[in-house]
Tab-separated table of C-alpha atoms in Angstrom:
chain	number	residue	atom	x	y	z
A	571	MET	CA	-92.896	71.776	92.033
A	572	ILE	CA	-89.955	71.751	89.656
A	573	ASP	CA	-88.484	68.332	88.894
A	574	LEU	CA	-84.768	69.168	89.290
A	575	ASN	CA	-83.531	65.718	88.176
A	576	LYS	CA	-85.439	65.999	84.925
A	577	TYR	CA	-83.875	69.359	84.048
A	578	LEU	CA	-80.366	68.189	84.965
A	579	PHE	CA	-80.711	65.110	82.732
A	580	SER	CA	-81.993	67.248	79.821
A	581	ALA	CA	-79.108	69.699	80.206
A	582	PHE	CA	-76.566	66.864	80.290
A	583	ALA	CA	-78.037	65.333	77.123
A	584	ILE	CA	-77.906	68.651	75.271
A	585	ILE	CA	-74.286	69.278	76.292
A	586	SER	CA	-73.323	65.722	75.297
A	587	LEU	CA	-74.807	66.112	71.830
A	588	SER	CA	-73.543	69.615	71.237
A	589	VAL	CA	-69.870	69.121	72.221
A	590	PRO	CA	-68.956	66.902	69.234
A	591	LEU	CA	-70.800	69.307	66.945
A	592	ALA	CA	-68.934	72.221	68.396
A	593	ILE	CA	-65.612	70.452	68.003
A	594	ALA	CA	-66.449	69.537	64.417
A	595	GLN	CA	-67.506	73.109	63.656
A	596	ASP	CA	-64.228	74.466	65.104
A	597	SER	CA	-62.172	72.309	62.690
A	598	ASP	CA	-61.224	73.844	59.342
A	599	GLU	CA	-60.749	70.462	57.645
A	600	ASP	CA	-63.182	67.657	56.880
A	601	VAL	CA	-62.566	64.275	58.476
A	602	GLU	CA	-61.027	61.974	55.834
A	603	GLU	CA	-59.811	59.047	57.919
A	604	VAL	CA	-60.873	57.336	61.113
A	605	ILE	CA	-58.313	55.124	62.823
A	606	VAL	CA	-59.271	52.621	65.479
A	607	THR	CA	-56.402	51.556	67.723
A	608	GLY	CA	-55.268	48.050	66.814
A	609	SER	CA	-56.439	48.146	63.202
A	610	ARG	CA	-53.323	49.654	61.581
A	611	ILE	CA	-52.186	46.422	59.932
A	612	ILE	CA	-50.126	47.192	56.829
A	613	ASP	CA	-49.689	43.568	55.738
A	614	PRO	CA	-52.224	42.825	52.942
A	615	ASN	CA	-51.759	39.097	53.564
A	616	ILE	CA	-53.444	39.506	56.967
A	617	ILE	CA	-56.320	41.856	56.133
A	618	SER	CA	-57.116	40.173	52.813
A	619	SER	CA	-59.306	37.101	52.332
A	620	SER	CA	-57.573	36.288	49.036
A	621	GLN	CA	-56.387	32.758	48.335
A	622	ILE	CA	-53.042	34.245	47.291
A	623	ALA	CA	-50.336	35.291	49.763
A	624	VAL	CA	-47.526	37.502	48.478
A	625	VAL	CA	-44.272	38.101	50.350
A	626	ASP	CA	-41.327	40.213	49.256
A	627	GLY	CA	-37.887	40.852	50.668
A	628	GLN	CA	-38.978	43.985	52.531
A	629	ASP	CA	-41.637	42.030	54.435
A	630	ILE	CA	-39.019	39.596	55.692
A	631	ILE	CA	-36.635	42.402	56.690
A	632	GLU	CA	-39.350	44.226	58.648
A	633	ALA	CA	-40.306	41.006	60.434
A	634	GLY	CA	-36.730	40.561	61.608
A	635	VAL	CA	-36.393	36.917	60.490
A	636	THR	CA	-33.697	35.317	58.357
A	637	ARG	CA	-35.665	32.432	56.845
A	638	VAL	CA	-38.606	32.696	54.474
A	639	GLU	CA	-40.473	29.857	56.165
A	640	ASP	CA	-40.321	31.613	59.556
A	641	TYR	CA	-42.211	34.575	58.108
A	642	LEU	CA	-44.732	32.491	56.157
A	643	ASN	CA	-45.579	30.142	59.004
A	644	ASP	CA	-46.523	33.096	61.247
A	645	MET	CA	-49.230	34.195	58.796
A	646	PRO	CA	-52.771	33.243	59.902
A	647	GLN	CA	-53.753	31.638	56.580
A	648	ILE	CA	-50.787	29.270	56.575
A	649	SER	CA	-50.739	26.147	58.735
A	650	PRO	CA	-47.419	26.077	60.650
A	651	GLY	CA	-45.012	23.383	59.566
A	652	GLN	CA	-41.394	24.188	60.289
A	653	SER	CA	-40.044	27.440	61.694
A	654	ILE	CA	-37.933	28.620	64.597
A	655	THR	CA	-40.843	27.815	66.936
A	656	ASN	CA	-42.569	24.933	65.108
A	657	SER	CA	-41.171	21.575	64.044
A	658	ASN	CA	-44.006	19.352	62.915
A	659	GLY	CA	-42.339	16.340	61.331
A	660	SER	CA	-39.002	18.082	60.857
A	661	ASN	CA	-36.953	16.797	57.912
A	662	GLY	CA	-34.867	19.833	57.084
A	663	THR	CA	-37.094	21.144	54.297
A	664	ALA	CA	-38.973	24.429	54.041
A	665	THR	CA	-42.477	23.925	52.647
A	666	VAL	CA	-45.700	25.969	52.608
A	667	ASN	CA	-49.193	24.762	53.564
A	668	LEU	CA	-51.716	27.441	52.524
A	669	ARG	CA	-55.134	27.257	54.259
A	670	ASN	CA	-54.409	23.658	55.278
A	671	LEU	CA	-54.641	22.421	51.686
A	672	GLY	CA	-51.381	20.558	52.175
A	673	CYS	CA	-47.968	21.545	50.836
A	674	SER	CA	-48.377	19.295	47.790
A	675	ARG	CA	-51.501	21.284	46.752
A	676	THR	CA	-50.013	24.705	47.481
A	677	LEU	CA	-48.610	26.363	44.378
A	678	VAL	CA	-45.440	28.311	45.210
A	679	LEU	CA	-44.047	30.930	42.827
A	680	MET	CA	-40.639	32.507	43.301
A	681	ASN	CA	-40.026	35.661	41.274
A	682	GLY	CA	-43.084	34.756	39.215
A	683	ARG	CA	-41.861	31.241	38.376
A	684	ARG	CA	-43.272	28.021	39.723
A	685	MET	CA	-40.964	26.196	42.112
A	686	VAL	CA	-40.476	22.595	41.018
A	687	PRO	CA	-41.802	20.027	43.533
A	688	GLY	CA	-39.242	17.925	45.346
A	689	THR	CA	-37.636	18.086	48.781
A	690	THR	CA	-34.523	16.586	50.328
A	691	GLY	CA	-36.742	14.220	52.267
A	692	GLY	CA	-38.773	13.217	49.238
A	693	GLY	CA	-42.286	14.359	48.453
A	694	ASN	CA	-44.179	16.512	45.995
A	695	CYS	CA	-43.885	19.770	47.930
A	696	ALA	CA	-41.902	22.776	46.767
A	697	ASP	CA	-38.825	23.231	48.955
A	698	LEU	CA	-37.972	26.890	49.599
A	699	ASN	CA	-34.353	25.846	50.156
A	700	THR	CA	-33.949	24.837	46.505
A	701	ILE	CA	-31.309	26.914	44.738
A	702	PRO	CA	-33.054	28.997	42.014
A	703	THR	CA	-31.886	28.368	38.438
A	704	LEU	CA	-30.817	31.987	38.057
A	705	HIS	CA	-28.629	31.756	41.158
A	706	ARG	CA	-27.090	28.500	39.922
A	707	THR	CA	-26.343	30.184	36.586
A	708	PHE	CA	-24.657	33.125	38.304
A	709	PHE	CA	-22.677	30.685	40.442
A	710	LEU	CA	-21.427	28.705	37.457
A	711	VAL	CA	-20.760	31.677	35.177
A	712	GLY	CA	-19.119	33.601	38.005
A	713	GLY	CA	-17.041	30.550	38.908
A	714	LEU	CA	-15.904	30.063	35.304
A	715	THR	CA	-14.938	33.736	35.044
A	716	PHE	CA	-12.953	33.474	38.280
A	717	LEU	CA	-11.143	30.335	37.089
A	718	LEU	CA	-10.262	31.939	33.758
A	719	SER	CA	-8.786	34.842	35.713
A	720	LEU	CA	-6.673	32.459	37.801
A	721	GLU	CA	-5.305	30.905	34.613
A	722	ILE	CA	-3.866	34.262	33.662
A	723	GLY	CA	-2.228	34.773	37.058
A	724	VAL	CA	-0.904	31.311	38.015
A	725	PRO	CA	-0.934	29.058	34.910
A	726	LEU	CA	0.465	25.533	34.986
A	727	PHE	CA	1.378	25.737	31.286
A	728	ARG	CA	1.821	28.809	29.108
A	729	PHE	CA	0.083	27.828	25.884
A	730	ASP	CA	0.896	29.392	22.548
A	731	TYR	CA	-2.559	29.421	20.986
A	732	ARG	CA	-5.445	31.662	19.988
A	733	LYS	CA	-7.335	31.680	23.261
A	734	SER	CA	-10.400	33.468	21.843
A	735	LYS	CA	-10.867	30.866	19.073
A	736	HIS	CA	-10.316	28.028	21.533
A	737	LEU	CA	-12.819	29.641	23.896
A	738	MET	CA	-15.515	29.993	21.220
A	739	THR	CA	-15.092	26.372	20.090
A	740	ASN	CA	-15.447	25.011	23.610
A	741	LEU	CA	-18.318	27.366	24.457
A	742	PHE	CA	-20.215	25.951	21.476
A	743	TYR	CA	-20.043	22.497	23.043
A	744	THR	CA	-20.842	23.935	26.462
A	745	LEU	CA	-23.971	25.499	24.981
A	746	THR	CA	-25.075	22.254	23.314
A	747	THR	CA	-24.542	20.436	26.621
A	748	LEU	CA	-26.707	22.978	28.462
A	749	ILE	CA	-29.452	22.774	25.829
A	750	ILE	CA	-29.555	18.963	25.991
A	751	ASN	CA	-29.636	19.090	29.795
A	752	LEU	CA	-32.497	21.586	29.739
A	753	LEU	CA	-34.467	19.494	27.253
A	754	GLY	CA	-33.799	16.357	29.271
A	755	ALA	CA	-34.505	17.897	32.680
A	756	SER	CA	-38.016	16.433	32.541
A	757	LEU	CA	-36.479	12.948	32.562
A	758	ILE	CA	-34.581	13.721	35.753
A	759	LEU	CA	-37.698	15.291	37.275
A	760	LEU	CA	-39.720	12.215	36.295
A	761	ALA	CA	-37.263	9.957	38.145
A	762	ALA	CA	-37.333	12.227	41.212
A	763	ASP	CA	-41.149	12.374	41.199
A	764	PHE	CA	-41.421	8.595	40.819
A	765	ASN	CA	-39.186	8.082	43.855
A	766	ALA	CA	-41.160	10.640	45.856
A	767	MET	CA	-44.511	9.029	45.035
A	768	HIS	CA	-43.418	5.422	45.538
A	769	SER	CA	-40.692	5.872	48.190
A	770	THR	CA	-38.221	4.027	45.980
A	771	GLY	CA	-34.477	4.459	45.819
A	772	ILE	CA	-31.750	3.805	48.389
A	773	LEU	CA	-32.278	7.037	50.308
A	774	ASN	CA	-35.976	6.272	50.775
A	775	MET	CA	-35.383	2.722	51.966
A	776	ILE	CA	-32.988	3.567	54.810
A	777	GLU	CA	-33.444	6.152	57.543
A	778	PHE	CA	-30.713	8.781	57.361
A	779	PRO	CA	-30.217	12.044	59.212
A	780	LEU	CA	-30.494	14.983	56.845
A	781	TRP	CA	-26.735	15.614	56.501
A	782	ALA	CA	-26.106	11.932	55.733
A	783	LYS	CA	-28.944	11.851	53.196
A	784	ILE	CA	-27.454	14.807	51.313
A	785	LEU	CA	-23.913	13.385	51.427
A	786	CYS	CA	-24.994	9.878	50.358
A	787	GLY	CA	-27.122	11.370	47.607
A	788	LEU	CA	-24.170	13.325	46.235
A	789	LEU	CA	-21.908	10.260	46.400
A	790	ILE	CA	-24.353	7.993	44.537
A	791	LEU	CA	-25.121	10.629	41.906
A	792	ASP	CA	-21.411	11.243	41.370
A	793	PHE	CA	-20.642	7.524	41.083
A	794	ILE	CA	-23.364	6.577	38.586
A	795	GLY	CA	-23.925	9.900	36.846
A	796	ALA	CA	-20.237	10.758	36.370
A	797	TRP	CA	-17.650	8.100	37.258
A	798	LEU	CA	-19.449	5.021	35.905
A	799	VAL	CA	-20.532	6.549	32.593
A	800	HIS	CA	-17.042	8.014	32.131
A	801	TRP	CA	-15.447	4.618	32.769
A	802	LEU	CA	-17.831	2.999	30.265
A	803	GLU	CA	-16.969	5.605	27.632
A	804	HIS	CA	-13.387	4.420	27.854
A	805	LYS	CA	-14.341	0.736	27.713
A	806	VAL	CA	-17.064	0.625	25.037
A	807	LYS	CA	-15.752	1.407	21.548
A	808	TRP	CA	-18.760	3.242	20.114
A	809	MET	CA	-19.067	5.351	23.265
A	810	TRP	CA	-15.351	6.129	23.165
A	811	LYS	CA	-15.682	7.526	19.637
A	812	PHE	CA	-18.014	10.204	21.020
A	813	HIS	CA	-15.793	10.851	24.038
A	814	VAL	CA	-12.726	11.416	21.833
A	815	ILE	CA	-13.874	15.006	21.234
A	816	HIS	CA	-13.320	15.802	24.908
A	817	HIS	CA	-9.818	14.277	24.881
A	818	SER	CA	-8.812	15.892	21.614
A	819	ASP	CA	-8.341	19.294	23.258
A	820	ARG	CA	-4.594	20.043	23.181
A	821	TYR	CA	-4.944	23.146	25.339
A	822	VAL	CA	-6.867	21.983	28.381
A	823	ASP	CA	-8.251	24.881	30.383
A	824	ALA	CA	-11.420	25.827	32.298
A	825	THR	CA	-13.480	25.854	29.076
A	826	THR	CA	-12.622	22.196	28.377
A	827	GLY	CA	-14.874	21.049	31.225
A	828	LEU	CA	-18.068	20.785	29.161
A	829	ARG	CA	-16.461	20.113	25.779
A	830	HIS	CA	-18.685	17.140	25.030
A	831	HIS	CA	-20.093	15.893	21.757
A	832	PRO	CA	-23.929	16.192	21.839
A	833	GLY	CA	-24.118	12.402	21.710
A	834	GLU	CA	-21.996	12.116	24.844
A	835	SER	CA	-24.180	14.709	26.570
A	836	VAL	CA	-27.147	12.397	25.952
A	837	PHE	CA	-25.232	9.463	27.535
A	838	ARG	CA	-24.490	11.510	30.616
A	839	LEU	CA	-28.074	12.741	30.877
A	840	LEU	CA	-29.392	9.174	30.783
A	841	PHE	CA	-26.935	8.012	33.449
A	842	THR	CA	-27.765	11.010	35.650
A	843	SER	CA	-31.450	10.073	35.414
A	844	LEU	CA	-30.526	6.468	36.288
A	845	ALA	CA	-28.532	7.760	39.260
A	846	VAL	CA	-31.539	9.755	40.496
A	847	PHE	CA	-33.782	6.698	40.186
A	848	VAL	CA	-31.345	4.358	41.982
A	849	SER	CA	-30.414	6.810	44.716
A	850	GLY	CA	-33.902	8.094	45.475
A	851	ALA	CA	-32.423	11.597	45.608
A	852	SER	CA	-34.907	14.437	45.793
A	853	PHE	CA	-34.966	17.179	43.199
A	854	GLY	CA	-33.263	19.499	45.682
A	855	ILE	CA	-30.284	17.149	46.088
A	856	VAL	CA	-30.134	16.680	42.311
A	857	MET	CA	-29.953	20.444	41.780
A	858	LEU	CA	-27.187	20.703	44.380
A	859	TYR	CA	-25.283	17.872	42.680
A	860	GLN	CA	-25.590	19.364	39.204
A	861	THR	CA	-24.412	22.745	40.448
A	862	LEU	CA	-21.352	21.164	42.094
A	863	SER	CA	-20.771	18.893	39.101
A	864	GLY	CA	-20.748	21.806	36.666
A	865	PHE	CA	-18.379	23.786	38.868
A	866	PHE	CA	-15.983	20.835	39.306
A	867	ALA	CA	-16.046	20.171	35.562
A	868	HIS	CA	-14.540	23.604	35.022
A	869	LEU	CA	-12.331	23.586	38.131
A	870	THR	CA	-10.607	20.266	37.403
A	871	HIS	CA	-9.665	21.363	33.881
A	872	THR	CA	-8.405	24.793	34.923
A	873	ASN	CA	-4.852	25.538	33.813
A	874	ILE	CA	-3.484	26.509	37.242
A	875	ARG	CA	-0.607	25.388	39.417
A	876	ALA	CA	-1.473	23.267	42.438
A	877	ILE	CA	-0.695	24.186	46.032
A	878	ASN	CA	1.936	21.531	46.705
A	879	PHE	CA	1.268	20.836	50.386
A	880	LEU	CA	-2.529	20.651	49.892
A	881	GLU	CA	-2.599	18.535	46.726
A	882	PRO	CA	-1.814	15.129	48.350
A	883	ILE	CA	-4.476	15.727	51.013
A	884	LEU	CA	-7.290	17.053	48.835
A	885	SER	CA	-6.793	14.513	46.038
A	886	LYS	CA	-7.510	11.649	48.434
A	887	ILE	CA	-11.157	12.711	48.557
A	888	PHE	CA	-11.793	15.274	45.818
A	889	VAL	CA	-10.807	15.530	42.171
A	890	THR	CA	-8.233	18.315	41.927
A	891	PRO	CA	-6.921	19.971	38.736
A	892	ASN	CA	-3.648	18.028	38.907
A	893	PHE	CA	-5.434	14.745	39.620
A	894	HIS	CA	-7.602	15.093	36.524
A	895	LYS	CA	-4.993	16.561	34.166
A	896	ILE	CA	-3.168	13.220	34.285
A	897	HIS	CA	-6.267	11.751	32.636
A	898	HIS	CA	-5.739	14.129	29.692
A	899	HIS	CA	-2.203	12.936	28.909
A	900	TYR	CA	-2.220	11.995	25.242
A	901	VAL	CA	-1.258	8.295	25.534
A	902	LEU	CA	-2.163	5.232	27.561
A	903	PRO	CA	-2.146	4.222	30.365
A	904	HIS	CA	-2.766	7.742	31.692
A	905	THR	CA	-5.819	8.232	29.467
A	906	ASP	CA	-7.551	5.333	31.223
A	907	ARG	CA	-6.950	6.568	34.763
A	908	ASN	CA	-8.411	9.179	37.135
A	909	TYR	CA	-11.993	9.175	35.872
A	910	GLY	CA	-13.497	11.074	38.815
A	911	ASN	CA	-15.646	14.189	38.581
A	912	ILE	CA	-16.246	15.471	42.136
A	913	PHE	CA	-14.964	12.684	44.375
A	914	SER	CA	-11.671	10.877	43.711
A	915	ILE	CA	-12.539	8.107	46.162
A	916	TRP	CA	-14.028	5.986	43.355
A	917	ASP	CA	-10.675	5.870	41.530
A	918	HIS	CA	-8.841	4.998	44.744
A	919	LEU	CA	-11.441	2.344	45.554
A	920	PHE	CA	-11.425	0.659	42.116
A	921	GLY	CA	-7.702	0.955	41.500
A	922	THR	CA	-7.901	3.430	38.626
A	923	ALA	CA	-6.004	6.246	40.377
A	924	ILE	CA	-2.533	7.159	39.173
A	925	LYS	CA	-0.059	9.771	40.392
A	926	VAL	CA	2.502	11.770	38.418
A	927	ASP	CA	5.174	13.605	40.378
A	928	ASN	CA	6.356	15.797	37.522
A	929	MET	CA	3.397	17.502	35.880
A	930	GLU	CA	5.712	19.032	33.284
A	931	MET	CA	5.745	15.683	31.463
A	932	ILE	CA	1.999	15.874	30.780
A	933	SER	CA	1.114	16.528	27.139
A	934	TYR	CA	-2.543	17.059	26.286
A	935	GLY	CA	-4.569	15.555	23.446
A	936	ILE	CA	-5.123	12.020	22.187
A	937	ASP	CA	-2.545	10.267	20.018
A	938	THR	CA	-5.099	9.232	17.393
A	939	HIS	CA	-6.350	12.781	16.776
A	940	MET	CA	-3.425	15.178	16.977
A	941	ASP	CA	-4.197	17.104	13.797
A	942	ILE	CA	-5.349	20.574	14.864
A	943	LYS	CA	-7.311	20.990	11.611
A	944	GLU	CA	-9.530	18.133	12.754
A	945	THR	CA	-9.787	18.961	16.441
A	946	GLU	CA	-10.339	22.729	16.328
A	947	HIS	CA	-13.135	22.935	13.780
A	948	ILE	CA	-16.650	22.249	15.009
A	949	LYS	CA	-17.871	20.488	11.866
A	950	THR	CA	-14.978	18.011	11.662
A	951	MET	CA	-15.223	17.332	15.404
A	952	LEU	CA	-18.925	16.539	15.187
A	953	LEU	CA	-18.209	13.937	12.480
A	954	ILE	CA	-15.430	12.091	14.383
A	955	PRO	CA	-17.767	9.520	16.043
A	956	PHE	CA	-19.081	8.465	12.624
A	957	LYS	CA	-15.672	7.797	11.116
A	958	GLU	CA	-13.605	4.627	11.291
A	959	TYR	CA	-12.167	3.797	14.696
A	960	ARG	CA	-8.491	4.608	15.129
A	961	PRO	CA	-6.636	2.399	17.621
A	962	PRO	CA	-4.180	4.290	19.846
A	963	VAL	CA	-0.738	3.146	20.903
A	964	GLY	CA	-1.372	0.180	23.194
A	965	ALA	CA	-4.796	-0.280	21.563
A	966	LYS	CA	-7.796	0.172	23.810
A	967	PHE	CA	-9.921	-2.283	21.856
A	968	THR	CA	-9.083	-5.397	19.847
A	969	GLU	CA	-10.301	-5.388	16.284
A	970	ASP	CA	-13.329	-7.631	15.691
């Protein structure tokens, strides 16, 4: 008797094995790729076991997010900290915690450069919100170019001078200031790191919401790092002799902002570091302050006419071009007034603010150094602090 079930099973097995072979034989091309549904993951950060995660702008665009941290915190190898769906200990910073090593042990590179540790809330973690140095440079250079353009269109005074020569002289001092600040940046970073490690400084001793911490940080940095050192330069004779170079400019314009003798740049660097230490400001707040400080240094010296109805309002809080130009009048008492850099509130608070209704009466320079041969040549200007003190009209200092 024929076993029908046995033959049916054998036939089914033969058909099952032969169909794929037949299909393969019918194809003219060899199989080069096999795709399993669910495995088409194009992100190398997900399929790779590497200890390095790389993200570029295209990745963020394709993910449809607007913040870097939102993209990073959705990656499986990064422990979520803060994003649009996670807020573990929110303090307004954007940090990365790779493979749960901790943000302080995660090295973050932006455009191939290490991001400096320091967040607005303190700590040794790299904050993705920190403004990159290149962007700050573009901001300052672009701002200076814009201000120089405004001087051509709406000048307060029409100077009769060689603008190119004046520009090159002041840019020399701007360059020396930038070099000294770059060399001394480690001192500022040291103060910020010390505060982060030991929770020292005013901002670390009192609980502030993020917006208040940033505002208070800017105020303290501006007071100690700009107003106080400026006031001292007008009150201490040997410091004044360095500061004279800044006041000796008879054609104050946007390039005058960083016209500082290298010695004065060192003073200001030391006081900025002191301000960071006292305030407890994070490196992020310091970078924001220095960017604003550099911009205001150029803005407040710009040779432009003020908007009359806005001037009285703005100058109550901020240093405006007209507010600061009074400080550059060539004789006392104007020279010893309006010391502010970003905020004018310090001058109003300490009684050093002065108002001039007719700006046409302002004449730039300093009465002790009115000789252009001395104040427009770099070599002679550099030697001024080492020469005998010259008392101005209404002498600033009594002779010892």
